[in-house]
Amino acid sequence: MTRLTMTTAGESHGPGGFAIVTGLPADLPIDIEAINHELGRRQGGYGRGGRQRIESDQVEVLSGTRHGLTTGAPITLSVPNRDSRLDDPEQTPPVHRPRPGHADLAGAAKFGTDDCRNILERASARQTAVRVAGGALAGCLLREVGIETIGYVTAMRDTSIDLTVDSNNVNDVRTARDASSMYCPDAGATEAMESMVRNAKEMKDTVGGLCRVHVLGCPAGLGTCMTRLDALDARLGAAVMSIQAFKSVEIGLGRAVASHWGSEVHDPIINDDQGRITRPSNRAGGIEGGMTNGMPVVVTGAMKPISTLLRGLPSVNLKTGSAEQSDYERSDVCAVSAASVVMEHVVGFEIAAALLEKFGGDSMDELRRHMNN
Ligand code: EPS
């Protein structure tokens, strides 16, 4: 069996973002409209910059499908850039004054240059477009087997919401999220967050926040306790931390476990009225010992404020050595809403990978047979 993998390539102002996805079974229907819908959501959210008025992201599938179904071969995805101008020295000038918090300075040191342009072009969150495309592709598989993901913005500075999402309320939560300019399923919190973004813009500053993803319908036993790097929480952690600007990831209660007694943290194991084992709470966030336990998987990630500030931050010109404000590149004031879409899809991708590792199957029929067994 091939492990589900995704390799991406592309620069922010190059011809596009590209991904090769391997390991999906044959005969999976690919819902291009659903993938494009997620690409559209990723471009949205209050606080985004001018680039999103130029782009209109749409995926092109260049290999691995026929008549709308996967063949089992590697799938090549392309999300072309309209704002493609990488080789024009006037349009993409050198960047000598690194932005604190961005990849600029560390990348310049690593690659031995005083021009951060090559680094920022690859480090740019523009790359998340094709990652969303790959994640939404894996989402086609999840949907076929009854697994559902939902991601939203759960906090920004001193405003936060705390929701329990299950099969009874997931549709309402999604409707409320989709009605929110911040992708936050609470109208009051949305208003507060919008006003923070407005303030940030006025101050020529930026603002980050927390995103949360719930995965419903996961069978128990995805991931493993046997080889620790394959533990599902370890893999979800790596996936979420690989999103640009993410500085922490938590499963379930997360770091709050450190401030409670064991009896307040661990979810009791009880029989329901039909004698089936169930859990009355889900503080573990659906994962125990690196494996799903049958409860919804709940992952929260923190995105820092975007490191490109209109007013700049103290920096040093790498060419001259003089103290100057950091360079400004067109950017977003807040991209937390978009990040919630990215997070939903990188989490979904890892869940799909763990599902295929447990059940396997070269075709959808075979996967379903294995799951039914
Ligand atoms: C992004 C496109 C980029 C940035 C942003 C995300 O476009 P441009 O650099 O042309 O304005 O707006 O990138 C970053 C936040 C970053 O750190 O590089 C996008 O499509 O999401």
Short mmCIF file of C-alpha atoms in Angstrom, two decimals, residues 61-346:
data_model
loop_
_atom_site.label_atom_id
_atom_site.label_comp_id
_atom_site.label_asym_id
_atom_site.label_seq_id
_atom_site.Cartn_x
_atom_site.Cartn_y
_atom_site.Cartn_z
CA VAL A 61 -6.31 18.21 -12.11
CA LEU A 62 -3.52 17.18 -14.48
CA SER A 63 -3.09 13.47 -13.75
CA GLY A 64 -4.45 10.49 -11.87
CA THR A 65 -8.15 10.75 -12.77
CA ARG A 66 -10.36 9.63 -15.64
CA HIS A 67 -14.06 10.39 -16.13
CA GLY A 68 -14.10 12.13 -12.74
CA LEU A 69 -12.76 9.12 -10.80
CA THR A 70 -9.30 8.47 -9.39
CA THR A 71 -7.30 5.73 -11.11
CA GLY A 72 -4.96 4.96 -8.20
CA ALA A 73 -2.11 6.85 -9.90
CA PRO A 74 -0.44 9.98 -8.44
CA ILE A 75 -2.73 12.99 -8.78
CA THR A 76 -1.22 16.29 -9.94
CA LEU A 77 -3.00 19.46 -8.85
CA SER A 78 -2.33 22.97 -10.10
CA VAL A 79 -3.70 26.26 -8.76
CA PRO A 80 -2.43 28.92 -11.22
CA ASN A 81 -1.44 32.42 -10.03
CA ARG A 82 -2.82 35.40 -11.90
CA ASP A 83 -0.29 37.67 -10.19
CA SER A 84 2.68 35.86 -11.72
CA ARG A 85 5.72 38.16 -12.04
CA LEU A 86 8.65 36.41 -10.41
CA ASP A 87 11.19 37.17 -13.11
CA ASP A 88 10.38 40.86 -13.43
CA PRO A 89 13.05 42.67 -11.32
CA GLU A 90 10.92 45.81 -11.06
CA GLN A 91 7.80 44.00 -9.90
CA THR A 92 9.55 41.67 -7.50
CA PRO A 93 12.47 43.76 -6.19
CA PRO A 94 15.10 42.47 -3.76
CA VAL A 95 14.14 42.53 -0.07
CA HIS A 96 17.06 43.65 2.12
CA ARG A 97 15.26 44.64 5.34
CA PRO A 98 13.94 41.41 6.87
CA ARG A 99 10.55 41.43 8.60
CA PRO A 100 10.77 40.26 12.23
CA GLY A 101 8.64 37.11 12.56
CA HIS A 102 8.86 36.20 8.87
CA ALA A 103 11.21 33.60 7.35
CA ASP A 104 13.30 36.46 5.84
CA LEU A 105 16.27 36.69 8.25
CA ALA A 106 16.61 33.01 9.15
CA GLY A 107 16.28 32.14 5.44
CA ALA A 108 18.89 34.73 4.41
CA ALA A 109 21.32 33.24 6.96
CA LYS A 110 20.55 29.69 5.81
CA PHE A 111 20.94 30.34 2.09
CA GLY A 112 23.78 32.87 2.39
CA THR A 113 22.17 35.92 0.79
CA ASP A 114 21.32 39.52 1.63
CA ASP A 115 18.19 39.40 -0.59
CA CYS A 116 15.23 37.70 1.12
CA ARG A 117 13.15 37.52 -2.08
CA ASN A 118 13.69 33.81 -2.85
CA ILE A 119 12.91 32.92 0.75
CA LEU A 120 9.73 34.92 1.10
CA GLU A 121 8.41 33.74 -2.26
CA ARG A 122 8.47 30.13 -1.08
CA ALA A 123 7.64 30.80 2.58
CA SER A 124 4.54 32.81 1.59
CA ALA A 125 1.15 31.60 2.75
CA ARG A 126 0.13 31.71 -0.90
CA GLN A 127 1.28 28.08 -0.88
CA THR A 128 -1.68 27.19 1.35
CA ALA A 129 -3.96 27.46 -1.71
CA VAL A 130 -2.67 24.24 -3.21
CA ARG A 131 -2.54 22.59 0.25
CA VAL A 132 -6.24 23.33 0.60
CA ALA A 133 -6.80 21.79 -2.84
CA GLY A 134 -4.96 18.61 -1.75
CA GLY A 135 -6.79 18.51 1.57
CA ALA A 136 -10.16 19.00 -0.09
CA LEU A 137 -9.24 16.19 -2.49
CA ALA A 138 -8.68 13.91 0.52
CA GLY A 139 -11.97 15.35 1.85
CA CYS A 140 -13.73 13.65 -1.10
CA LEU A 141 -12.57 10.34 0.41
CA LEU A 142 -13.65 11.27 3.94
CA ARG A 143 -17.10 12.21 2.74
CA GLU A 144 -17.49 8.83 0.98
CA VAL A 145 -16.91 7.02 4.29
CA GLY A 146 -19.06 9.31 6.45
CA ILE A 147 -16.32 11.39 8.09
CA GLU A 148 -17.01 15.10 8.33
CA THR A 149 -14.66 17.99 9.18
CA ILE A 150 -15.52 21.53 10.24
CA GLY A 151 -13.07 24.35 10.93
CA TYR A 152 -13.72 27.85 12.24
CA VAL A 153 -12.19 30.77 14.12
CA THR A 154 -12.61 30.29 17.85
CA ALA A 155 -10.69 33.23 19.37
CA MET A 156 -8.97 36.52 18.67
CA ARG A 157 -7.22 38.47 21.44
CA ASP A 158 -9.74 38.69 24.34
CA THR A 159 -12.77 37.37 22.41
CA SER A 160 -13.38 33.62 22.35
CA ILE A 161 -16.12 31.05 21.94
CA ASP A 162 -16.15 27.43 23.11
CA LEU A 163 -18.45 25.04 21.21
CA THR A 164 -19.18 21.35 21.48
CA VAL A 165 -19.85 20.17 17.94
CA ASP A 166 -21.57 16.85 17.22
CA SER A 167 -23.73 15.33 14.50
CA ASN A 168 -26.81 17.07 15.96
CA ASN A 169 -25.54 20.63 15.63
CA VAL A 170 -22.82 20.47 12.96
CA ASN A 171 -25.08 21.79 10.19
CA ASP A 172 -26.20 24.74 12.32
CA VAL A 173 -22.59 25.51 13.26
CA ARG A 174 -21.62 25.42 9.59
CA THR A 175 -24.49 27.72 8.61
CA ALA A 176 -23.51 30.20 11.36
CA ARG A 177 -19.84 30.02 10.34
CA ASP A 178 -20.67 30.63 6.69
CA ALA A 179 -22.75 33.68 7.63
CA SER A 180 -19.77 35.17 9.53
CA SER A 181 -17.26 37.52 7.86
CA MET A 182 -14.66 36.08 10.27
CA TYR A 183 -15.70 32.39 9.83
CA CYS A 184 -16.67 32.39 13.52
CA PRO A 185 -20.04 30.73 14.21
CA ASP A 186 -21.15 33.39 16.71
CA ALA A 187 -22.56 36.75 15.63
CA GLY A 188 -21.43 38.68 18.74
CA ALA A 189 -17.89 37.32 18.58
CA THR A 190 -17.77 38.03 14.84
CA GLU A 191 -18.59 41.68 15.48
CA ALA A 192 -15.89 41.98 18.16
CA MET A 193 -13.31 40.29 15.91
CA GLU A 194 -14.18 42.49 12.93
CA SER A 195 -13.67 45.57 15.06
CA MET A 196 -10.26 44.26 16.19
CA VAL A 197 -9.24 43.83 12.55
CA ARG A 198 -10.42 47.37 11.80
CA ASN A 199 -8.37 48.67 14.74
CA ALA A 200 -5.33 46.74 13.59
CA LYS A 201 -5.68 48.24 10.12
CA GLU A 202 -5.97 51.77 11.51
CA MET A 203 -2.86 51.20 13.65
CA LYS A 204 -1.04 49.72 10.61
CA ASP A 205 -0.70 46.61 12.73
CA THR A 206 -1.84 42.96 12.36
CA VAL A 207 -3.76 40.46 14.49
CA GLY A 208 -3.75 36.65 14.90
CA GLY A 209 -6.13 34.21 16.56
CA LEU A 210 -7.14 30.63 17.29
CA CYS A 211 -8.66 28.18 14.81
CA ARG A 212 -10.43 24.96 15.77
CA VAL A 213 -11.24 21.86 13.72
CA HIS A 214 -13.66 19.08 14.72
CA VAL A 215 -13.66 15.73 12.89
CA LEU A 216 -16.89 13.77 13.28
CA GLY A 217 -17.48 10.12 12.44
CA CYS A 218 -13.89 8.85 12.83
CA PRO A 219 -13.76 5.13 13.58
CA ALA A 220 -11.80 4.19 16.71
CA GLY A 221 -8.22 3.01 16.23
CA LEU A 222 -6.79 5.48 13.67
CA GLY A 223 -3.15 6.22 14.50
CA THR A 224 -1.09 4.03 16.79
CA CYS A 225 0.51 3.80 20.22
CA MET A 226 3.19 1.41 18.91
CA THR A 227 5.48 3.72 16.95
CA ARG A 228 5.29 7.14 18.53
CA LEU A 229 5.95 9.25 15.43
CA ASP A 230 2.88 7.60 13.86
CA ALA A 231 0.69 8.56 16.83
CA LEU A 232 -2.21 10.50 15.33
CA ASP A 233 -1.77 13.46 17.69
CA ALA A 234 1.92 13.65 16.72
CA ARG A 235 0.99 13.71 13.05
CA LEU A 236 -1.79 16.24 13.50
CA GLY A 237 0.63 18.37 15.51
CA ALA A 238 3.21 18.31 12.72
CA ALA A 239 0.59 19.03 10.07
CA VAL A 240 -0.88 22.03 11.90
CA MET A 241 2.52 23.42 12.91
CA SER A 242 3.57 23.28 9.26
CA ILE A 243 0.96 25.92 8.37
CA GLN A 244 2.57 29.34 7.94
CA ALA A 245 2.44 31.48 11.11
CA PHE A 246 1.10 28.73 13.42
CA LYS A 247 2.85 28.75 16.81
CA SER A 248 0.96 26.12 18.80
CA VAL A 249 -1.38 23.19 18.42
CA GLU A 250 -3.55 21.53 21.05
CA ILE A 251 -5.71 18.39 21.11
CA GLY A 252 -8.86 18.52 23.26
CA LEU A 253 -8.20 20.43 26.49
CA GLY A 254 -4.65 21.03 25.29
CA ARG A 255 -2.35 22.90 27.63
CA ALA A 256 -5.22 23.38 30.11
CA VAL A 257 -4.54 19.77 31.23
CA ALA A 258 -1.62 21.18 33.20
CA SER A 259 -3.88 23.21 35.48
CA HIS A 260 -6.44 20.54 36.41
CA TRP A 261 -6.53 17.36 38.55
CA GLY A 262 -6.55 14.00 36.77
CA SER A 263 -10.17 13.45 37.77
CA GLU A 264 -11.06 16.71 36.00
CA VAL A 265 -9.13 15.87 32.83
CA HIS A 266 -9.86 12.23 31.97
CA ASP A 267 -13.13 11.27 30.31
CA PRO A 268 -14.98 8.53 32.24
CA ILE A 269 -15.74 5.26 30.41
CA ILE A 270 -19.40 4.31 30.88
CA ASN A 271 -22.11 2.09 29.38
CA ASP A 272 -24.93 3.83 27.52
CA ASP A 273 -28.53 2.65 27.96
CA GLN A 274 -27.95 -0.04 25.30
CA GLY A 275 -24.90 -1.39 27.09
CA ARG A 276 -22.42 0.13 24.61
CA ILE A 277 -19.27 1.79 25.87
CA THR A 278 -19.41 5.57 25.59
CA ARG A 279 -17.80 8.72 27.01
CA PRO A 280 -19.88 11.44 28.65
CA SER A 281 -17.21 14.09 27.94
CA ASN A 282 -14.48 14.63 25.32
CA ARG A 283 -11.67 16.46 27.06
CA ALA A 284 -9.17 14.16 25.34
CA GLY A 285 -10.27 15.61 21.99
CA GLY A 286 -11.00 12.16 20.58
CA ILE A 287 -7.43 10.84 20.88
CA GLU A 288 -5.97 8.61 23.61
CA GLY A 289 -2.56 6.94 23.29
CA GLY A 290 -2.12 8.43 19.83
CA MET A 291 -5.28 6.69 18.54
CA THR A 292 -8.82 7.84 17.84
CA ASN A 293 -11.21 6.62 20.55
CA GLY A 294 -14.46 7.06 18.60
CA MET A 295 -15.23 10.54 19.92
CA PRO A 296 -14.90 13.64 17.69
CA VAL A 297 -11.28 14.69 17.12
CA VAL A 298 -10.84 18.30 18.27
CA VAL A 299 -7.72 20.27 17.30
CA THR A 300 -6.97 23.93 18.08
CA GLY A 301 -4.13 25.93 16.51
CA ALA A 302 -2.79 29.42 17.26
CA MET A 303 -1.83 31.70 14.39
CA LYS A 304 0.43 34.64 15.19
CA PRO A 305 -0.34 38.09 13.75
CA ILE A 306 1.03 38.38 10.20
CA SER A 307 4.62 39.56 10.28
CA THR A 308 4.29 42.13 7.49
CA LEU A 309 3.23 45.37 9.23
CA LEU A 310 2.42 48.45 7.17
CA ARG A 311 4.29 50.55 9.73
CA GLY A 312 7.23 48.12 9.78
CA LEU A 313 9.24 46.88 12.75
CA PRO A 314 12.84 47.54 13.78
CA SER A 315 15.19 45.72 11.41
CA VAL A 316 18.65 45.92 9.87
CA ASN A 317 19.40 46.44 6.18
CA LEU A 318 21.35 43.30 5.25
CA LYS A 319 23.13 45.12 2.39
CA THR A 320 24.30 48.22 4.29
CA GLY A 321 24.17 47.06 7.93
CA SER A 322 22.23 50.17 8.97
CA ALA A 323 19.24 50.11 11.32
CA GLU A 324 16.01 50.61 9.34
CA GLN A 325 12.32 49.67 9.52
CA SER A 326 11.49 46.30 7.94
CA ASP A 327 10.37 46.14 4.30
CA TYR A 328 6.67 46.22 3.43
CA GLU A 329 5.26 43.70 0.98
CA ARG A 330 1.53 43.81 0.17
CA SER A 331 -0.07 41.58 2.79
CA ASP A 332 -3.12 40.84 4.94
CA VAL A 333 -4.09 42.59 8.19
CA CYS A 334 -5.62 39.33 9.40
CA ALA A 335 -5.72 35.92 7.74
CA VAL A 336 -7.06 33.84 10.64
CA SER A 337 -10.32 33.09 8.79
CA ALA A 338 -8.36 31.75 5.82
CA ALA A 339 -6.11 29.82 8.22
CA SER A 340 -9.16 28.04 9.65
CA VAL A 341 -9.86 26.70 6.14
CA VAL A 342 -6.23 25.64 5.71
CA MET A 343 -6.25 23.95 9.12
CA GLU A 344 -9.48 22.09 8.37
CA HIS A 345 -7.88 20.62 5.27
CA VAL A 346 -4.47 19.70 6.67
#
